[in-house]
Amino acid sequence: MLSVTFLGTSASRPTVERNVPGLAVVREGETFLVDCGEGTQRQMMRYGVSFALNEIFFTHFHADHFLGVIGLVRTFGLQGRTDPLHLYGPKGAKKMLDQALKLGIDHLPFPVEIHEVKPGEVIGDRGRGTGERYDLRVFGTEHGAPSVGYALAEHERRGRFDPEKARAAGIPEGPLWGKLTKGETITTDDGRQIMPAAFVGPNRPGRLLVITGDTRPCASVVDAAQGADLLIHEATFGEEEKERAKDTNHSTALEAAQVALAAKAKRLVLVHLSARYSVAPEELLTEAKTVFGETVVAKDGMTVEVPYSD
Ligand SMILES: [Zn+2]
Ligand SMILES: [Zn+2]
């Protein structure tokens, strides 16, 4: 299972309906956060997101995306946490997060490690013990400050085993089937060597989940989101404020949709809405859908599952 829960979908400041940015990614029982705006911990409680997490990935260090880490680490301390917490973010992460963690407290009862990441970096070999592994790819975004997005890219899965073919070839059901499924060559009781290729289909694609954070529409996002099963793109403004979007290094809903189209993404979720669209985001949805049909506007507490494409 791979799913995303939107903890905050408002840009810059909270509204009655929407908190500032925060996103929980849950994959095969493992949870991590992408951004952690003020009040994120309370949103986690409201929407049933586990506090048993070891990593937070920050897209950038504008206040709406990281102030929540101050309170969240206090709560972790009160809960008696001893496991290390890993915080990732672009250039400046060490300075900003170090200050945030020291604010109003002498000592945290668990270690915190801060990692600065660069576009092009792969935080790899993840997902041990959860079936297929995956990479977290860091990609560049354009937001007028050091900023990155994150792409969760699962490795290919083994092809499907064909039991009918195996039976027809006289391979008895049991451990030999298991070995073929795992891609191993087997020897049958009557001494035949059998290669797995004939009984196992081609490798199948894993899932690709792409989270932009704040950004102008840009080529690096299009590249990172090629064929994405789910693209989560900021859409701070509507077309009537497209100049403002440019001036403030944000995107309009239509621009986000154009990125999704150019990347041949399968689905698009719009987040990071300006307060003026908090109650009525239909205008953003309508504009986006003129170029990309499979679009929804996120709301706080919404969970989106990311199924395999096959
Ligand atoms: Zn923001
Ligand atoms: Zn920002």
Tab-separated table of N, CA, C and O and ligand atoms in Angstrom, residues 12 59-65 143 145 213-215 234 248-250 272, ligand 2:
chain	number	residue	atom	x	y	z
A	12	SER	N	1.093	29.790	2.909
A	12	SER	CA	1.526	30.933	3.730
A	12	SER	C	0.923	31.026	5.128
A	12	SER	O	1.620	31.281	6.086
A	59	THR	N	10.902	20.708	1.851
A	59	THR	CA	11.120	21.173	0.475
A	59	THR	C	11.890	22.485	0.468
A	59	THR	O	12.637	22.762	-0.463
A	60	HIS	N	11.676	23.317	1.495
A	60	HIS	CA	12.403	24.590	1.633
A	60	HIS	C	12.071	25.169	2.996
A	60	HIS	O	11.262	24.598	3.737
A	61	PHE	N	12.681	26.312	3.291
A	61	PHE	CA	12.560	26.823	4.653
A	61	PHE	C	11.835	28.157	4.750
A	61	PHE	O	12.219	29.041	5.494
A	62	HIS	N	10.751	28.270	3.991
A	62	HIS	CA	9.804	29.338	4.287
A	62	HIS	C	8.989	28.882	5.500
A	62	HIS	O	8.721	27.692	5.678
A	63	ALA	N	8.609	29.889	6.328
A	63	ALA	CA	8.031	29.584	7.641
A	63	ALA	C	6.830	28.642	7.572
A	63	ALA	O	6.647	27.789	8.454
A	64	ASP	N	6.014	28.768	6.528
A	64	ASP	CA	4.795	27.938	6.470
A	64	ASP	C	5.107	26.448	6.294
A	64	ASP	O	4.237	25.609	6.491
A	65	HIS	N	6.364	26.113	5.961
A	65	HIS	CA	6.697	24.714	5.682
A	65	HIS	C	7.470	23.996	6.787
A	65	HIS	O	7.676	22.792	6.702
A	143	HIS	N	12.000	28.373	-6.814
A	143	HIS	CA	11.173	29.102	-5.844
A	143	HIS	C	11.883	30.336	-5.280
A	143	HIS	O	11.474	30.892	-4.274
A	145	ALA	N	14.548	30.585	-3.710
A	145	ALA	CA	15.313	30.271	-2.498
A	145	ALA	C	15.748	28.825	-2.663
A	145	ALA	O	15.210	28.129	-3.524
A	213	GLY	N	6.549	20.610	-3.624
A	213	GLY	CA	6.754	21.778	-2.764
A	213	GLY	C	6.449	23.033	-3.561
A	213	GLY	O	5.859	22.965	-4.651
A	214	ASP	N	6.881	24.195	-3.058
A	214	ASP	CA	6.586	25.465	-3.733
A	214	ASP	C	7.501	25.629	-4.935
A	214	ASP	O	8.714	25.472	-4.824
A	215	THR	N	6.923	26.011	-6.065
A	215	THR	CA	7.759	26.169	-7.265
A	215	THR	C	7.012	26.870	-8.396
A	215	THR	O	5.783	26.802	-8.472
A	234	GLU	N	2.098	22.234	-6.361
A	234	GLU	CA	1.510	23.435	-5.770
A	234	GLU	C	0.691	24.197	-6.812
A	234	GLU	O	1.008	24.163	-8.024
A	248	THR	N	5.989	35.899	-7.252
A	248	THR	CA	6.234	35.285	-5.934
A	248	THR	C	6.793	33.865	-6.066
A	248	THR	O	6.868	33.125	-5.082
A	249	ASN	N	7.172	33.490	-7.289
A	249	ASN	CA	7.758	32.151	-7.527
A	249	ASN	C	6.822	31.014	-7.156
A	249	ASN	O	7.221	30.024	-6.541
A	250	HIS	N	5.563	31.181	-7.507
A	250	HIS	CA	4.576	30.116	-7.321
A	250	HIS	C	3.989	29.721	-8.680
A	250	HIS	O	4.411	30.244	-9.713
A	272	HIS	N	-1.475	23.751	-1.664
A	272	HIS	CA	-0.849	25.048	-1.380
A	272	HIS	C	-1.666	26.179	-2.003
A	272	HIS	O	-1.186	26.953	-2.824
B	2	ZN	ZN	7.674	28.974	-0.165
